[in-house]
Amino acid sequence: MRVAIAGAGLAGLSCAKYLTDAGHTPTVLERRDVLGGKVAAWKDSDGDWYETGLHIFFGAYPNMLQLFKELGIEDRLQWKEHTMIFNQPDSPGTYSRFDFPDLPAPLNGVVAILRNNDMLTWPEKIRFGLGLLPAMIQGQKYVEEMDKYSWSEWLQVQNIPPRVEKEVFIAMSKALNFIDPHEISSTVLLTALNRFLQEKNGSKMAFLDGSPTERLCQPIVDHITERGGEVRLSAPLKEILLNDDGTVRGFLLRGADGAADEVFTADAYVSAMPVDPLKVMLPPLWRELDYFKKLDGLEGVPVINVHLWFDRKLTDIDHLLFSRSPLLSVYADMSNTCREYANPDRSMLELVLAPAKDWIAKSDQEIVDATMAELKKLFPDHFCTGQPARLLKYHVVKTPRSVYKATPGRQQYRPSQKTPIANFYLTGDYTMQRYLASMEGAVLSGKLTAQAIASP
Ligand SMILES: Cc1cc2nc3c(=O)[nH]c(=O)nc-3n(C[C@H](O)[C@H](O)[C@H](O)COP(=O)(O)OP(=O)(O)OC[C@H]3O[C@@H](n4cnc5c(N)ncnc54)[C@H](O)[C@@H]3O)c2cc1C
């Protein structure tokens, strides 16, 4: 079967990969001149990489890890020590850690929490542990039901002291969906906590050893093309053309550089675009259907990825860090964490700025100035001295609509991969699958879509 897939993010590429494995012939049509969508990266004129987002792979990503295995590139994942490291705002330049011992789950998580005495008191830990029991005992059903509450509301309902939210969960909410606890659905936090506590290596983290475009997306493309598929860049879907019965007749592609538009036909069609551009492109006839109307309930959240190159080493920490800053979410010194970006003498910080709604329209310079002000609290030894570290250069990548904003009640709007249109399917991290809007969710959705096409 010939399958046309619009979008070469991880979902579109995963869908094409699993279709070729099942003997089908996909063509991936990507709007931009770069692979990867939200994992896309670019090389600047100095040969340095900058990325759409700082990306972490977790032990609790079975479909992603399976994909690495199938592609024979498992050695590209650089696994870090099993710990979570938080900055301490009250004590600038110091860190608090949750170290997971080599014990079975959930014991390793319980020990990690109990051993940390910087961030939570014993009564707070006990109250929080008791609050989590229903999620651990009743599992996913309970987690889904809690979509009616924001995380702040859920903590209140469970009688968990507000300090727990302030100390730990502002950082976690921002890391998971780029928004604060009063906005995020408790389903998101409970899903992550359940995976982290129920799988021994669930919260173990890995960095890719280079840029996601070259080190992850390209091997998927090679796998697809070696088996007869195709991936075309700079091939934007302009319109979904319909037959009289409402099924898809073809994808109309916008011609590049004044070239004529092209009609691309196949036996089945997939949107692997994010939900925001898909909504704009829906044919009027389809908009009347409940299945497509529900997409109005989903909308991408803004986020900004900041890269700063310095004239010296700021830290030796080879891990992800939770900044606990009002401006920033997580960050890492990529000169330590990533083989291809390694530099023994100079730091390259990659920092996620979230929530970003008040920053997305600001200039790069304003964003960098505000980030530099935060760095005084994160690295006082290097910025509050007579000879502060010097910023050599920066790159700012803004994504005004990234993953869907997971506020309470969103689960009901997430569509299945199969649509009411016989030859049209959806894939993408926002479609319904048991992982959040993440790389794992994108890869799993691609696999589910390929299965739906191969065995309708
Ligand atoms: C700053 C940031 C940090 C993140 N950190 C993590 C993390 O640490 N761990 C994690 O698991 N996830 C993380 N994510 C989320 C993860 O990147 C996404 O969930 C995942 O990459 C989404 O993949 P996708 O294929 O569903 O969508 P996308 O990657 O958005 O792919 C959609 C593709 O469709 C293309 N497209 C759009 N319109 C058209 C058109 N008209 N014609 C053809 N193509 C079109 C786009 O160009 C794009 O390539 C992060 C995201 C960001 C932005």
Coordinates of N, CA and C in Angstrom, one line a residue, residues 218-439:
Q218 N 17.8 10.9 11.3 CA 18.4 10.4 10.0 C 18.5 8.8 9.9
P219 N 18.8 8.1 11.0 CA 18.8 6.7 10.9 C 17.3 6.1 10.7
I220 N 16.3 6.8 11.1 CA 14.9 6.4 10.8 C 14.7 6.6 9.3
V221 N 15.2 7.7 8.8 CA 15.0 8.0 7.4 C 15.7 6.9 6.5
D222 N 17.0 6.6 7.0 CA 17.8 5.6 6.2 C 17.0 4.2 6.2
H223 N 16.4 3.9 7.4 CA 15.7 2.6 7.5 C 14.5 2.7 6.5
I224 N 13.8 3.8 6.4 CA 12.6 3.9 5.5 C 13.1 3.8 4.1
T225 N 14.1 4.6 3.7 CA 14.5 4.6 2.3 C 15.1 3.3 1.8
E226 N 15.8 2.6 2.7 CA 16.4 1.3 2.3 C 15.3 0.3 2.0
R227 N 14.1 0.5 2.5 CA 13.0 -0.4 2.3 C 12.0 0.1 1.3
G228 N 12.4 1.1 0.5 CA 11.5 1.5 -0.6 C 10.7 2.8 -0.3
G229 N 10.7 3.3 0.9 CA 9.9 4.5 1.3 C 10.7 5.7 0.9
E230 N 10.1 6.9 1.2 CA 10.8 8.1 0.8 C 10.5 9.2 1.8
V231 N 11.4 10.1 2.0 CA 11.2 11.3 2.9 C 11.6 12.5 2.1
R232 N 10.6 13.4 1.9 CA 10.8 14.6 1.1 C 10.8 15.8 2.0
L233 N 11.8 16.6 2.1 CA 11.8 17.9 2.8 C 11.3 19.0 1.9
S234 N 11.0 20.2 2.5 CA 10.4 21.3 1.7 C 9.3 20.9 0.8
A235 N 8.4 20.1 1.4 CA 7.2 19.6 0.6 C 6.0 19.8 1.5
P236 N 5.5 21.1 1.6 CA 4.4 21.4 2.5 C 3.1 21.0 2.0
L237 N 2.3 20.4 2.8 CA 0.9 20.1 2.5 C 0.2 21.4 2.5
K238 N -0.5 21.7 1.4 CA -1.3 23.0 1.3 C -2.8 22.8 1.5
E239 N -3.2 21.6 1.0 CA -4.7 21.4 1.1 C -5.0 19.9 1.0
I240 N -6.0 19.4 1.7 CA -6.4 18.0 1.7 C -7.5 18.0 0.6
L241 N -7.3 17.3 -0.5 CA -8.3 17.3 -1.6 C -9.3 16.1 -1.3
L242 N -10.6 16.3 -1.5 CA -11.5 15.3 -1.2 C -12.2 14.8 -2.5
N243 N -12.6 13.5 -2.4 CA -13.6 12.9 -3.4 C -15.0 13.3 -3.0
D244 N -16.0 13.0 -3.9 CA -17.4 13.4 -3.6 C -17.9 12.8 -2.3
D245 N -17.3 11.5 -1.9 CA -17.8 10.9 -0.7 C -17.1 11.3 0.5
G246 N -16.3 12.3 0.4 CA -15.6 12.9 1.6 C -14.3 12.2 2.0
T247 N -13.9 11.1 1.2 CA -12.6 10.5 1.5 C -11.5 11.4 0.7
V248 N -10.3 11.1 1.0 CA -9.2 11.9 0.5 C -8.9 11.5 -1.0
R249 N -8.8 12.5 -1.8 CA -8.4 12.2 -3.2 C -6.9 12.4 -3.4
G250 N -6.3 13.3 -2.6 CA -4.9 13.6 -2.8 C -4.5 14.6 -1.8
F251 N -3.2 14.8 -1.6 CA -2.6 15.9 -0.9 C -2.1 16.9 -1.9
L252 N -2.5 18.1 -1.8 CA -2.0 19.2 -2.6 C -0.8 19.8 -1.9
L253 N 0.4 19.7 -2.6 CA 1.6 20.2 -2.0 C 2.0 21.5 -2.7
R254 N 2.4 22.5 -1.8 CA 2.8 23.8 -2.3 C 4.1 23.7 -3.0
G255 N 4.1 24.2 -4.3 CA 5.4 24.2 -5.1 C 6.4 25.2 -4.5
A256 N 7.7 24.7 -4.4 CA 8.7 25.6 -3.8 C 9.3 26.6 -4.9
D257 N 9.6 27.8 -4.4 CA 10.3 28.8 -5.3 C 9.6 29.0 -6.6
G258 N 8.3 29.2 -6.5 CA 7.5 29.6 -7.7 C 7.1 28.4 -8.6
A259 N 7.5 27.2 -8.2 CA 7.1 26.0 -9.0 C 5.6 25.7 -8.7
A260 N 5.0 25.0 -9.7 CA 3.6 24.7 -9.6 C 3.3 23.8 -8.4
D261 N 2.1 24.0 -7.9 CA 1.7 23.0 -6.8 C 1.6 21.6 -7.4
E262 N 1.6 20.6 -6.5 CA 1.6 19.2 -7.0 C 0.6 18.4 -6.3
V263 N -0.2 17.6 -7.0 CA -1.1 16.7 -6.3 C -0.4 15.4 -6.1
F264 N -0.4 15.0 -4.8 CA 0.3 13.7 -4.5 C -0.8 12.7 -4.1
T265 N -0.8 11.6 -4.8 CA -1.9 10.6 -4.5 C -1.3 9.3 -3.9
A266 N -2.1 8.6 -3.1 CA -1.7 7.4 -2.4 C -2.9 6.6 -2.1
D267 N -2.7 5.4 -1.5 CA -3.8 4.6 -1.1 C -4.4 5.0 0.3
A268 N -3.5 5.6 1.1 CA -4.0 6.0 2.5 C -3.2 7.3 2.8
Y269 N -3.8 8.1 3.6 CA -3.2 9.4 4.0 C -3.1 9.6 5.5
V270 N -2.0 10.3 5.9 CA -1.8 10.5 7.4 C -1.5 11.9 7.6
S271 N -2.1 12.6 8.6 CA -1.6 13.8 9.1 C -0.6 13.5 10.3
A272 N 0.6 13.9 10.1 CA 1.6 13.8 11.3 C 2.0 15.2 11.7
M273 N 1.1 16.2 11.3 CA 1.3 17.6 11.7 C 0.9 17.8 13.1
P274 N 1.4 18.8 13.8 CA 0.8 19.1 15.1 C -0.6 19.5 15.0
V275 N -1.3 19.5 16.1 CA -2.8 19.7 16.1 C -3.1 21.1 15.6
D276 N -2.3 22.1 15.8 CA -2.7 23.5 15.4 C -2.8 23.7 13.9
P277 N -1.7 23.3 13.1 CA -1.9 23.5 11.7 C -2.9 22.5 11.1
L278 N -3.1 21.3 11.7 CA -4.1 20.4 11.2 C -5.5 21.1 11.3
K279 N -5.8 21.7 12.4 CA -7.1 22.3 12.6 C -7.4 23.3 11.4
V280 N -6.4 24.1 11.1 CA -6.5 25.1 10.1 C -6.8 24.5 8.7
M281 N -6.2 23.3 8.5 CA -6.3 22.7 7.2 C -7.5 21.7 7.0
L282 N -8.3 21.5 8.0 CA -9.4 20.6 7.8 C -10.3 21.0 6.7
P283 N -10.7 20.1 5.8 CA -11.7 20.5 4.8 C -13.0 20.9 5.5
P284 N -13.8 21.9 5.0 CA -15.0 22.3 5.6 C -16.0 21.1 5.9
L285 N -16.0 20.2 4.9 CA -17.0 19.0 5.1 C -16.7 18.3 6.4
W286 N -15.4 18.1 6.7 CA -15.0 17.3 7.9 C -15.3 18.1 9.2
R287 N -15.2 19.4 9.1 CA -15.4 20.2 10.4 C -16.7 19.9 11.1
E288 N -17.7 19.4 10.3 CA -19.0 19.2 10.9 C -19.0 17.9 11.8
L289 N -18.0 17.1 11.6 CA -18.0 15.8 12.3 C -17.5 16.0 13.7
D290 N -18.1 15.3 14.7 CA -17.7 15.5 16.1 C -16.3 15.1 16.3
Y291 N -15.8 14.1 15.6 CA -14.4 13.7 15.8 C -13.5 14.8 15.6
F292 N -13.7 15.6 14.5 CA -12.8 16.7 14.2 C -13.1 17.9 15.0
K293 N -14.4 18.1 15.4 CA -14.8 19.3 16.2 C -14.0 19.3 17.5
K294 N -13.8 18.1 18.0 CA -13.2 17.9 19.3 C -11.7 18.5 19.3
L295 N -11.1 18.5 18.1 CA -9.7 19.0 18.1 C -9.7 20.5 18.6
D296 N -10.8 21.2 18.5 CA -10.8 22.6 19.0 C -10.4 22.7 20.5
G297 N -10.6 21.6 21.2 CA -10.2 21.5 22.6 C -8.7 21.4 22.9
L298 N -7.9 21.3 21.8 CA -6.5 21.2 22.0 C -5.7 22.3 21.3
E299 N -4.7 22.8 22.0 CA -3.9 24.0 21.5 C -2.5 23.9 22.0
G300 N -1.5 24.2 21.1 CA -0.1 24.1 21.5 C 0.2 25.2 22.6
V301 N 1.2 24.9 23.4 CA 1.7 25.8 24.5 C 3.0 26.4 24.1
P302 N 3.2 27.7 24.3 CA 4.5 28.3 23.9 C 5.7 27.9 24.8
V303 N 6.9 27.8 24.2 CA 8.1 27.5 25.0 C 9.3 28.0 24.3
I304 N 10.3 28.3 25.0 CA 11.6 28.9 24.4 C 12.8 28.1 24.9
N305 N 13.7 27.8 23.9 CA 14.9 27.1 24.3 C 16.1 28.0 24.1
V306 N 16.9 28.3 25.1 CA 17.9 29.2 25.1 C 19.3 28.5 25.2
H307 N 20.2 28.9 24.3 CA 21.6 28.3 24.3 C 22.6 29.4 24.6
L308 N 23.4 29.2 25.5 CA 24.4 30.2 25.9 C 25.8 29.5 25.9
W309 N 26.8 30.1 25.2 CA 28.1 29.6 25.1 C 29.0 30.6 26.0
F310 N 29.8 30.0 26.9 CA 30.6 30.8 27.8 C 32.1 30.6 27.6
D311 N 32.9 31.6 28.2 CA 34.3 31.5 28.0 C 35.0 30.6 29.0
R312 N 34.2 30.0 29.9 CA 34.8 29.1 30.9 C 33.8 28.0 31.3
K313 N 34.3 27.1 32.1 CA 33.4 26.0 32.6 C 32.7 26.5 33.8
L314 N 31.3 26.4 33.8 CA 30.5 26.8 34.9 C 30.2 25.7 35.9
T315 N 30.2 24.5 35.4 CA 29.9 23.3 36.3 C 30.4 22.1 35.7
D316 N 30.6 21.0 36.5 CA 31.0 19.7 36.0 C 29.9 18.8 36.0
I317 N 28.7 19.2 36.4 CA 27.6 18.3 36.6 C 27.1 17.8 35.2
D318 N 27.1 16.5 35.1 CA 26.8 15.8 33.8 C 25.4 15.2 34.0
H319 N 24.4 16.1 34.0 CA 23.0 15.7 34.2 C 22.1 16.8 33.9
L320 N 20.8 16.5 33.9 CA 19.7 17.5 33.8 C 19.6 18.2 35.2
L321 N 19.3 19.5 35.2 CA 19.1 20.2 36.4 C 17.7 20.9 36.4
F322 N 17.0 20.8 37.6 CA 15.7 21.6 37.7 C 16.1 22.9 38.4
S323 N 15.9 24.0 37.6 CA 16.4 25.3 38.1 C 15.6 25.8 39.3
R324 N 14.4 25.5 39.4 CA 13.4 26.1 40.4 C 13.5 27.6 40.3
S325 N 13.7 28.2 39.1 CA 13.6 29.6 38.9 C 12.3 30.0 38.3
P326 N 11.7 31.1 38.7 CA 10.4 31.5 38.1 C 10.5 31.7 36.6
L327 N 11.6 32.0 36.0 CA 11.7 32.2 34.6 C 12.0 30.9 33.9
L328 N 12.8 30.1 34.4 CA 13.3 28.9 33.7 C 12.7 27.6 34.2
S329 N 12.8 26.6 33.4 CA 12.5 25.2 33.8 C 13.7 24.4 34.0
V330 N 13.9 23.4 33.2 CA 15.1 22.6 33.3 C 16.3 23.1 32.5
Y331 N 17.5 22.7 32.8 CA 18.7 23.1 32.0 C 19.8 22.1 32.1
A332 N 20.7 22.2 31.2 CA 21.9 21.2 31.3 C 23.1 21.9 30.7
D333 N 24.2 21.6 31.2 CA 25.5 22.0 30.6 C 25.8 20.9 29.5
M334 N 25.5 21.3 28.3 CA 25.6 20.3 27.2 C 27.1 19.9 26.9
S335 N 28.0 20.8 27.4 CA 29.4 20.5 27.1 C 29.8 19.3 28.0
N336 N 29.0 18.9 29.0 CA 29.2 17.8 29.9 C 28.4 16.6 29.5
T337 N 27.1 16.9 29.1 CA 26.1 15.8 29.0 C 26.1 15.1 27.6
C338 N 26.6 15.8 26.6 CA 26.4 15.3 25.2 C 27.8 15.2 24.5
R339 N 28.1 14.0 24.0 CA 29.4 13.7 23.4 C 29.8 14.7 22.3
E340 N 28.8 14.9 21.4 CA 29.2 15.8 20.2 C 29.3 17.2 20.6
Y341 N 28.7 17.7 21.7 CA 28.8 19.1 22.1 C 29.9 19.2 23.2
A342 N 30.7 18.2 23.5 CA 31.6 18.2 24.6 C 32.7 19.3 24.4
N343 N 33.0 19.9 25.6 CA 34.1 20.8 25.6 C 34.7 20.9 27.0
P344 N 35.9 20.5 27.2 CA 36.5 20.4 28.6 C 36.7 21.8 29.2
D345 N 36.7 22.8 28.4 CA 37.1 24.2 28.9 C 36.0 25.2 29.0
R346 N 34.9 25.0 28.2 CA 33.9 26.0 28.1 C 32.5 25.3 28.2
S347 N 31.6 26.1 28.9 CA 30.2 25.5 29.0 C 29.3 26.0 27.9
M348 N 28.4 25.1 27.5 CA 27.3 25.5 26.7 C 26.0 25.1 27.5
L349 N 25.3 26.1 28.0 CA 24.1 25.8 28.7 C 22.9 25.8 27.8
E350 N 22.1 24.8 27.9 CA 20.8 24.8 27.1 C 19.8 24.9 28.2
L351 N 18.9 25.9 28.1 CA 17.9 26.2 29.2 C 16.5 26.3 28.6
V352 N 15.5 25.7 29.2 CA 14.2 25.8 28.7 C 13.5 27.0 29.5
L353 N 13.0 28.0 28.8 CA 12.3 29.1 29.4 C 10.8 28.8 29.4
A354 N 10.2 28.6 30.6 CA 8.7 28.3 30.7 C 8.2 28.7 32.1
P355 N 6.9 29.1 32.2 CA 6.0 29.4 31.2 C 6.5 30.5 30.3
A356 N 6.2 30.4 29.0 CA 6.8 31.4 28.0 C 5.8 32.4 27.4
K357 N 4.5 32.3 27.9 CA 3.5 33.1 27.2 C 3.8 34.6 27.3
D358 N 4.4 35.1 28.3 CA 4.8 36.5 28.4 C 6.1 36.9 27.7
W359 N 6.8 35.8 27.3 CA 8.2 36.0 26.7 C 8.2 35.8 25.2
I360 N 7.2 35.1 24.7 CA 7.4 34.6 23.3 C 7.5 35.7 22.3
A361 N 6.8 36.9 22.6 CA 6.9 38.0 21.7 C 8.1 38.9 21.9
K362 N 8.9 38.6 23.0 CA 10.0 39.5 23.3 C 11.2 39.2 22.3
S363 N 12.1 40.2 22.3 CA 13.3 40.0 21.4 C 14.3 39.0 22.1
D364 N 15.1 38.4 21.2 CA 16.1 37.4 21.7 C 17.0 38.1 22.8
Q365 N 17.3 39.4 22.5 CA 18.2 40.1 23.5 C 17.6 40.2 24.9
E366 N 16.3 40.5 24.9 CA 15.6 40.6 26.2 C 15.5 39.3 26.9
I367 N 15.3 38.2 26.1 CA 15.2 36.9 26.7 C 16.6 36.5 27.2
V368 N 17.6 36.8 26.5 CA 19.0 36.4 27.0 C 19.4 37.2 28.2
D369 N 19.0 38.5 28.2 CA 19.3 39.4 29.4 C 18.6 38.8 30.6
A370 N 17.3 38.5 30.5 CA 16.6 37.9 31.7 C 17.2 36.6 32.1
T371 N 17.6 35.8 31.2 CA 18.2 34.5 31.5 C 19.6 34.7 32.2
M372 N 20.3 35.6 31.7 CA 21.6 35.9 32.4 C 21.4 36.4 33.8
A373 N 20.4 37.2 34.1 CA 20.1 37.6 35.4 C 19.8 36.4 36.3
E374 N 19.1 35.4 35.8 CA 18.8 34.2 36.6 C 20.1 33.4 36.9
L375 N 21.0 33.5 35.9 CA 22.3 32.7 36.1 C 23.1 33.2 37.3
K376 N 22.9 34.4 37.7 CA 23.6 34.9 38.9 C 23.2 34.1 40.1
K377 N 21.9 33.6 40.1 CA 21.4 32.8 41.3 C 21.9 31.4 41.1
L378 N 22.0 30.9 39.9 CA 22.3 29.5 39.7 C 23.8 29.3 39.8
F379 N 24.6 30.3 39.4 CA 26.1 30.1 39.4 C 26.7 31.4 40.0
P380 N 26.4 31.7 41.3 CA 27.0 32.9 41.9 C 28.5 33.0 41.8
D381 N 29.2 31.9 41.9 CA 30.6 31.9 41.9 C 31.2 32.4 40.6
H382 N 30.4 32.3 39.5 CA 31.0 32.7 38.2 C 30.4 34.0 37.7
F383 N 29.3 34.5 38.4 CA 28.7 35.7 37.8 C 28.7 36.8 38.9
C384 N 28.9 36.5 40.1 CA 28.9 37.6 41.1 C 30.4 37.8 41.7
T385 N 31.3 37.8 40.8 CA 32.7 38.0 41.2 C 33.3 39.2 40.3
G386 N 34.5 39.5 40.6 CA 35.2 40.6 39.9 C 35.3 40.3 38.4
Q387 N 35.5 39.0 38.1 CA 35.7 38.6 36.7 C 34.6 37.6 36.3
P388 N 33.4 38.1 36.1 CA 32.3 37.2 35.7 C 32.6 36.5 34.4
A389 N 31.9 35.3 34.3 CA 32.0 34.5 33.1 C 31.5 35.3 32.0
R390 N 32.1 35.2 30.8 CA 31.7 36.0 29.7 C 30.9 35.2 28.7
L391 N 29.7 35.8 28.3 CA 28.9 35.1 27.3 C 29.5 35.3 25.9
L392 N 29.8 34.3 25.2 CA 30.5 34.4 23.9 C 29.5 34.5 22.8
K393 N 28.4 33.7 22.8 CA 27.3 33.8 21.8 C 26.1 33.1 22.3
Y394 N 25.0 33.3 21.6 CA 23.8 32.7 22.0 C 22.9 32.3 20.8
H395 N 22.0 31.4 21.0 CA 20.9 31.2 20.1 C 19.6 31.0 20.9
V396 N 18.5 31.6 20.4 CA 17.2 31.5 21.1 C 16.3 30.8 20.1
V397 N 15.6 29.7 20.4 CA 14.6 29.1 19.5 C 13.3 29.2 20.2
K398 N 12.3 29.9 19.5 CA 11.0 30.0 20.1 C 10.0 29.0 19.4
T399 N 9.2 28.4 20.2 CA 8.2 27.6 19.6 C 6.8 28.1 20.1
P400 N 6.1 28.9 19.4 CA 4.9 29.6 19.9 C 3.8 28.5 20.2
R401 N 3.8 27.4 19.5 CA 2.8 26.4 19.7 C 3.5 25.0 19.7
S402 N 3.9 24.6 20.9 CA 4.6 23.3 21.0 C 3.7 22.2 21.3
V403 N 3.9 21.4 22.3 CA 3.0 20.3 22.6 C 1.7 20.9 23.1
Y404 N 0.6 20.1 23.0 CA -0.7 20.6 23.4 C -0.7 20.9 24.9
K405 N -1.4 22.0 25.3 CA -1.4 22.5 26.7 C -2.3 21.6 27.5
A406 N -1.7 20.8 28.4 CA -2.4 19.8 29.1 C -3.1 20.3 30.4
T407 N -4.1 21.2 30.1 CA -4.9 21.7 31.3 C -6.0 20.6 31.6
P408 N -6.7 20.8 32.7 CA -7.7 19.8 33.1 C -8.7 19.6 32.0
G409 N -9.2 18.3 31.8 CA -10.2 18.1 30.8 C -9.8 17.8 29.4
R410 N -8.5 17.9 29.2 CA -8.0 17.7 27.8 C -8.1 16.3 27.2
Q411 N -8.0 15.3 28.2 CA -8.0 13.9 27.7 C -9.1 13.6 26.7
Q412 N -10.3 14.1 27.0 CA -11.5 13.7 26.2 C -11.4 14.3 24.8
Y413 N -10.5 15.3 24.6 CA -10.4 15.8 23.2 C -9.3 15.2 22.4
R414 N -8.5 14.3 23.0 CA -7.4 13.6 22.2 C -8.0 12.6 21.3
P415 N -7.8 12.7 20.0 CA -8.4 11.8 19.0 C -7.7 10.4 18.9
S416 N -8.4 9.4 18.5 CA -7.8 8.2 18.1 C -7.0 8.3 16.8
Q417 N -6.1 7.4 16.5 CA -5.4 7.5 15.3 C -6.2 7.2 14.1
K418 N -7.3 6.4 14.3 CA -8.2 6.1 13.2 C -9.3 7.2 13.2
T419 N -9.6 7.7 12.0 CA -10.6 8.8 11.9 C -11.9 8.2 11.3
P420 N -13.0 9.0 11.3 CA -14.2 8.5 10.6 C -14.0 8.5 9.0
I421 N -12.9 9.0 8.5 CA -12.7 9.0 7.1 C -11.9 7.7 6.7
A422 N -12.4 7.0 5.8 CA -11.9 5.6 5.6 C -10.4 5.6 5.2
N423 N -9.9 6.6 4.4 CA -8.5 6.5 4.0 C -7.6 7.6 4.7
F424 N -8.1 8.1 5.8 CA -7.3 9.2 6.5 C -7.1 8.9 7.9
Y425 N -5.8 9.1 8.4 CA -5.4 8.7 9.8 C -4.7 9.9 10.4
L426 N -4.7 9.9 11.7 CA -3.9 10.9 12.4 C -2.8 10.3 13.2
T427 N -1.6 11.0 13.3 CA -0.6 10.5 14.2 C 0.0 11.8 14.8
G428 N 0.7 11.6 16.0 CA 1.2 12.8 16.7 C 1.1 12.6 18.2
D429 N 2.0 13.3 18.9 CA 2.0 13.1 20.4 C 0.7 13.5 21.0
Y430 N -0.2 14.3 20.4 CA -1.4 14.8 21.0 C -2.5 13.7 20.8
T431 N -2.3 12.8 19.9 CA -3.4 11.7 19.7 C -3.4 10.8 20.9
M432 N -4.5 10.1 21.0 CA -4.6 9.3 22.3 C -3.6 8.1 22.3
Q433 N -2.8 8.1 23.3 CA -1.9 7.0 23.6 C -1.5 7.1 25.0
R434 N -1.0 6.1 25.6 CA -0.9 6.1 27.1 C 0.2 6.9 27.6
Y435 N 1.0 7.6 26.7 CA 2.1 8.4 27.2 C 1.7 9.9 27.0
L436 N 2.4 10.8 27.6 CA 2.1 12.2 27.5 C 2.5 12.7 26.2
A437 N 2.3 14.0 26.0 CA 2.9 14.7 24.8 C 4.4 14.7 24.9
S438 N 5.0 13.7 24.4 CA 6.5 13.5 24.6 C 7.0 12.8 23.3
M439 N 8.4 12.6 23.3 CA 9.0 11.9 22.3 C 8.4 10.4 22.3

